[in-house]
């Protein structure tokens, strides 16, 4: 398992998509962060949600679907390294990628931009893990049903932009039609962004939002496990 993790880590660092998942939210943070005050509680949660969304809906499903398309998972079934081992390693590495990206965003926001960082680190960590689990579940479902890496990429992109809009990542929620803003709170990305924003504002995240994220994480993960094909 250690050797497999090392190999997969090297492959991930050479993947252009991994670089873009880091650079895009960082670019958004720097460009818009230079024009807001240090007490802002919107931009940093928004960029954190963008970062997790990119990893979950683009990087994760594309990688797993491409592995199945190339027959890598099928060939692993004939070796001591089971296909499930590769799946676990990929999930861990994609989580590390999300953590590194969000850590970089927090570092830049806190040092260069002087942005507000919440005092309740434990609550922020719980929200982050729930939101990431919900989004990763969506990515796993895409990987489960996509025929190949290109299809997974396309489905991920097609899902990302509507979800990002409904979540208030492309337009402020108070400028959206009320019905769309309400719907957005019940999407995994929307609940994630809203819960993060509440933590940044110094209030406890809504139990409803936490429940929405937990429900997506459990239900969609079960669906992904049900439909996942190793070859």
Short mmCIF file of C-alpha atoms in Angstrom, two decimals:
data_model
loop_
_atom_site.label_atom_id
_atom_site.label_comp_id
_atom_site.label_asym_id
_atom_site.label_seq_id
_atom_site.Cartn_x
_atom_site.Cartn_y
_atom_site.Cartn_z
CA UNK A 1 0.00 0.00 0.00
CA UNK A 2 2.88 2.39 0.74
CA UNK A 3 4.42 1.83 -2.69
CA UNK A 4 1.04 2.31 -4.36
CA UNK A 5 0.51 5.56 -2.48
CA UNK A 6 3.96 6.81 -3.53
CA UNK A 7 3.31 6.01 -7.18
CA UNK A 8 -0.14 7.61 -7.16
CA UNK A 9 1.22 10.71 -5.43
CA UNK A 10 3.87 11.13 -8.13
CA UNK A 11 1.21 10.78 -10.82
CA UNK A 12 -1.02 13.32 -9.10
CA UNK A 13 1.75 15.92 -8.86
CA UNK A 14 2.34 15.58 -12.61
CA UNK A 15 -1.35 16.00 -13.43
CA UNK A 16 -2.13 19.45 -14.94
CA UNK A 17 -5.65 19.28 -13.55
CA UNK A 18 -4.30 19.19 -10.00
CA UNK A 19 -2.40 22.41 -10.64
CA UNK A 20 -5.49 24.15 -11.97
CA UNK A 21 -7.56 23.12 -8.94
CA UNK A 22 -5.02 25.02 -6.84
CA UNK A 23 -4.50 28.04 -9.09
CA UNK A 24 -8.12 28.86 -9.97
CA UNK A 25 -9.42 29.50 -6.41
CA UNK A 26 -6.13 31.17 -5.49
CA UNK A 27 -6.47 33.52 -8.47
CA UNK A 28 -10.06 34.36 -7.48
CA UNK A 29 -9.00 35.03 -3.89
CA UNK A 30 -6.14 37.35 -4.84
CA UNK A 31 -8.03 39.28 -7.53
CA UNK A 32 -11.14 39.94 -5.46
CA UNK A 33 -9.44 39.91 -2.07
CA UNK A 34 -7.45 43.03 -2.86
CA UNK A 35 -10.67 45.07 -3.00
CA UNK A 36 -12.43 43.90 0.18
CA UNK A 37 -11.97 44.68 3.85
CA UNK A 38 -10.22 42.38 6.34
CA UNK A 39 -13.51 41.69 8.12
CA UNK A 40 -15.13 40.12 5.07
CA UNK A 41 -16.83 36.79 5.80
CA UNK A 42 -17.88 35.90 2.24
CA UNK A 43 -14.91 35.63 -0.12
CA UNK A 44 -12.75 33.12 1.76
CA UNK A 45 -15.60 30.63 2.40
CA UNK A 46 -16.55 31.02 -1.25
CA UNK A 47 -13.06 30.20 -2.52
CA UNK A 48 -12.77 27.24 -0.14
CA UNK A 49 -16.02 25.84 -1.54
CA UNK A 50 -14.77 26.43 -5.09
CA UNK A 51 -11.56 24.55 -4.34
CA UNK A 52 -13.34 21.52 -2.89
CA UNK A 53 -15.86 21.54 -5.73
CA UNK A 54 -13.13 21.48 -8.37
CA UNK A 55 -11.36 18.53 -6.76
CA UNK A 56 -14.59 16.61 -6.20
CA UNK A 57 -16.31 17.17 -9.55
CA UNK A 58 -13.32 17.35 -11.87
CA UNK A 59 -10.16 15.77 -10.54
CA UNK A 60 -11.58 12.79 -8.61
CA UNK A 61 -14.10 11.37 -11.12
CA UNK A 62 -11.87 11.96 -14.14
CA UNK A 63 -8.99 10.07 -12.54
CA UNK A 64 -11.05 7.08 -11.41
CA UNK A 65 -13.02 6.76 -14.65
CA UNK A 66 -9.81 6.96 -16.68
CA UNK A 67 -8.27 4.17 -14.59
CA UNK A 68 -11.26 1.92 -15.29
CA UNK A 69 -11.19 2.85 -18.99
CA UNK A 70 -7.51 1.86 -19.26
CA UNK A 71 -8.14 -1.47 -17.55
CA UNK A 72 -5.95 -0.57 -14.57
CA UNK A 73 -8.59 -1.59 -12.04
CA UNK A 74 -9.19 -4.90 -13.84
CA UNK A 75 -5.47 -5.72 -13.96
CA UNK A 76 -5.06 -4.90 -10.28
CA UNK A 77 -7.66 -7.54 -9.43
CA UNK A 78 -5.09 -10.19 -10.46
CA UNK A 79 -2.42 -8.80 -8.12
CA UNK A 80 -2.06 -8.67 -4.31
CA UNK A 81 -3.07 -4.97 -4.57
CA UNK A 82 -6.84 -5.06 -4.77
CA UNK A 83 -8.73 -2.43 -6.83
CA UNK A 84 -10.38 -1.23 -3.64
CA UNK A 85 -6.90 -0.33 -2.35
CA UNK A 86 -6.37 2.00 -5.29
CA UNK A 87 -9.77 3.58 -4.68
CA UNK A 88 -8.91 4.25 -1.03
CA UNK A 89 -5.51 5.70 -1.96
CA UNK A 90 -7.08 7.98 -4.56
CA UNK A 91 -9.68 9.24 -2.09
CA UNK A 92 -6.97 10.00 0.44
CA UNK A 93 -4.78 11.79 -2.11
CA UNK A 94 -7.69 13.83 -3.45
CA UNK A 95 -8.56 14.80 0.12
CA UNK A 96 -4.94 15.84 0.67
CA UNK A 97 -5.11 17.91 -2.53
CA UNK A 98 -8.23 19.67 -1.24
CA UNK A 99 -6.58 20.25 2.15
CA UNK A 100 -3.40 21.63 0.59
CA UNK A 101 -5.38 23.96 -1.64
CA UNK A 102 -7.55 25.22 1.20
CA UNK A 103 -4.52 25.54 3.47
CA UNK A 104 -2.81 27.69 0.85
CA UNK A 105 -5.93 29.85 0.51
CA UNK A 106 -6.09 30.35 4.28
CA UNK A 107 -2.39 31.18 4.46
CA UNK A 108 -2.56 33.76 1.66
CA UNK A 109 -5.79 35.25 2.97
CA UNK A 110 -4.51 35.49 6.53
CA UNK A 111 -1.02 36.85 5.80
CA UNK A 112 -1.16 38.75 2.51
CA UNK A 113 -4.76 39.96 2.54
CA UNK A 114 -5.28 40.17 6.29
CA UNK A 115 -8.57 38.31 5.95
CA UNK A 116 -10.71 37.24 8.87
CA UNK A 117 -10.13 33.69 10.13
CA UNK A 118 -12.78 32.09 12.39
CA UNK A 119 -12.00 31.46 16.03
CA UNK A 120 -13.94 28.18 16.16
CA UNK A 121 -11.44 26.01 14.33
CA UNK A 122 -13.10 22.79 15.45
CA UNK A 123 -16.49 23.82 14.06
CA UNK A 124 -14.88 24.95 10.82
CA UNK A 125 -13.14 21.57 10.52
CA UNK A 126 -16.42 19.68 11.01
CA UNK A 127 -18.13 21.79 8.34
CA UNK A 128 -15.19 21.30 5.99
CA UNK A 129 -15.17 17.53 6.41
CA UNK A 130 -18.95 17.23 5.97
CA UNK A 131 -18.92 19.44 2.89
CA UNK A 132 -15.97 17.62 1.39
CA UNK A 133 -17.59 14.23 2.06
CA UNK A 134 -20.80 15.37 0.35
CA UNK A 135 -18.95 16.71 -2.69
CA UNK A 136 -16.65 13.69 -2.95
CA UNK A 137 -19.73 11.45 -2.90
CA UNK A 138 -21.00 13.28 -6.00
CA UNK A 139 -17.61 12.79 -7.65
CA UNK A 140 -17.64 9.08 -6.86
CA UNK A 141 -21.10 8.71 -8.36
CA UNK A 142 -19.89 10.41 -11.55
CA UNK A 143 -16.92 8.03 -11.69
CA UNK A 144 -19.26 5.09 -11.11
CA UNK A 145 -21.53 5.78 -14.07
CA UNK A 146 -19.21 7.53 -16.55
CA UNK A 147 -18.04 5.35 -19.42
CA UNK A 148 -14.55 6.84 -19.52
CA UNK A 149 -12.37 9.68 -18.28
CA UNK A 150 -13.55 12.11 -20.93
CA UNK A 151 -17.19 11.45 -20.09
CA UNK A 152 -16.48 11.87 -16.37
CA UNK A 153 -14.77 15.17 -17.10
CA UNK A 154 -17.71 16.37 -19.16
CA UNK A 155 -20.32 15.35 -16.59
CA UNK A 156 -18.28 16.93 -13.81
CA UNK A 157 -18.03 20.24 -15.65
CA UNK A 158 -21.73 20.18 -16.56
CA UNK A 159 -22.64 19.62 -12.91
CA UNK A 160 -20.12 22.07 -11.48
CA UNK A 161 -21.34 25.27 -13.10
CA UNK A 162 -25.06 24.92 -12.24
CA UNK A 163 -24.15 23.82 -8.72
CA UNK A 164 -21.71 26.71 -8.35
CA UNK A 165 -24.35 29.19 -9.50
CA UNK A 166 -27.03 27.82 -7.17
CA UNK A 167 -24.51 27.81 -4.33
CA UNK A 168 -23.84 31.51 -4.78
CA UNK A 169 -20.29 31.06 -6.00
CA UNK A 170 -20.84 32.86 -9.31
CA UNK A 171 -23.31 35.51 -8.17
CA UNK A 172 -24.07 36.84 -4.68
CA UNK A 173 -27.06 35.06 -3.18
CA UNK A 174 -28.86 38.33 -2.42
CA UNK A 175 -28.78 39.15 -6.14
CA UNK A 176 -30.25 35.81 -7.22
CA UNK A 177 -33.96 35.06 -7.69
CA UNK A 178 -35.36 34.04 -4.33
CA UNK A 179 -36.51 30.61 -5.49
CA UNK A 180 -33.04 29.77 -6.88
CA UNK A 181 -31.33 31.00 -3.73
CA UNK A 182 -33.63 28.79 -1.64
CA UNK A 183 -32.98 25.78 -3.87
CA UNK A 184 -29.25 26.42 -3.67
CA UNK A 185 -29.21 25.98 0.10
CA UNK A 186 -30.30 22.37 -0.37
CA UNK A 187 -27.53 21.49 -2.80
CA UNK A 188 -24.33 20.02 -1.32
CA UNK A 189 -22.17 22.88 -2.55
CA UNK A 190 -24.70 25.50 -1.47
CA UNK A 191 -25.06 24.04 2.02
CA UNK A 192 -21.27 23.85 2.26
CA UNK A 193 -20.74 27.47 1.24
CA UNK A 194 -23.49 28.74 3.53
CA UNK A 195 -22.27 26.73 6.53
CA UNK A 196 -18.71 27.98 6.03
CA UNK A 197 -19.96 31.54 5.79
CA UNK A 198 -21.87 31.17 9.05
CA UNK A 199 -18.73 29.88 10.76
CA UNK A 200 -16.76 32.83 9.41
CA UNK A 201 -19.46 35.17 10.70
CA UNK A 202 -18.98 33.76 14.20
CA UNK A 203 -22.29 31.91 14.50
CA UNK A 204 -23.00 28.21 14.79
CA UNK A 205 -23.79 26.61 11.44
CA UNK A 206 -27.43 25.70 10.89
CA UNK A 207 -28.20 22.08 11.86
CA UNK A 208 -30.28 21.90 8.67
CA UNK A 209 -27.22 22.69 6.54
CA UNK A 210 -25.14 20.11 8.41
CA UNK A 211 -27.92 17.57 7.92
CA UNK A 212 -28.13 18.32 4.20
CA UNK A 213 -24.40 17.71 3.76
CA UNK A 214 -24.46 14.54 5.86
CA UNK A 215 -27.45 13.20 3.90
CA UNK A 216 -25.73 13.79 0.56
CA UNK A 217 -22.53 12.16 1.84
CA UNK A 218 -24.30 9.00 2.99
CA UNK A 219 -27.00 8.55 0.34
CA UNK A 220 -24.90 9.43 -2.70
CA UNK A 221 -21.96 7.36 -1.44
CA UNK A 222 -24.24 4.34 -1.16
CA UNK A 223 -25.48 4.96 -4.70
CA UNK A 224 -21.89 5.26 -5.95
CA UNK A 225 -20.95 1.98 -4.27
CA UNK A 226 -24.01 0.32 -5.78
CA UNK A 227 -23.24 1.36 -9.36
CA UNK A 228 -19.43 1.40 -9.32
CA UNK A 229 -17.84 -0.90 -11.90
CA UNK A 230 -14.25 -2.07 -11.63
CA UNK A 231 -14.04 -2.78 -15.38
#
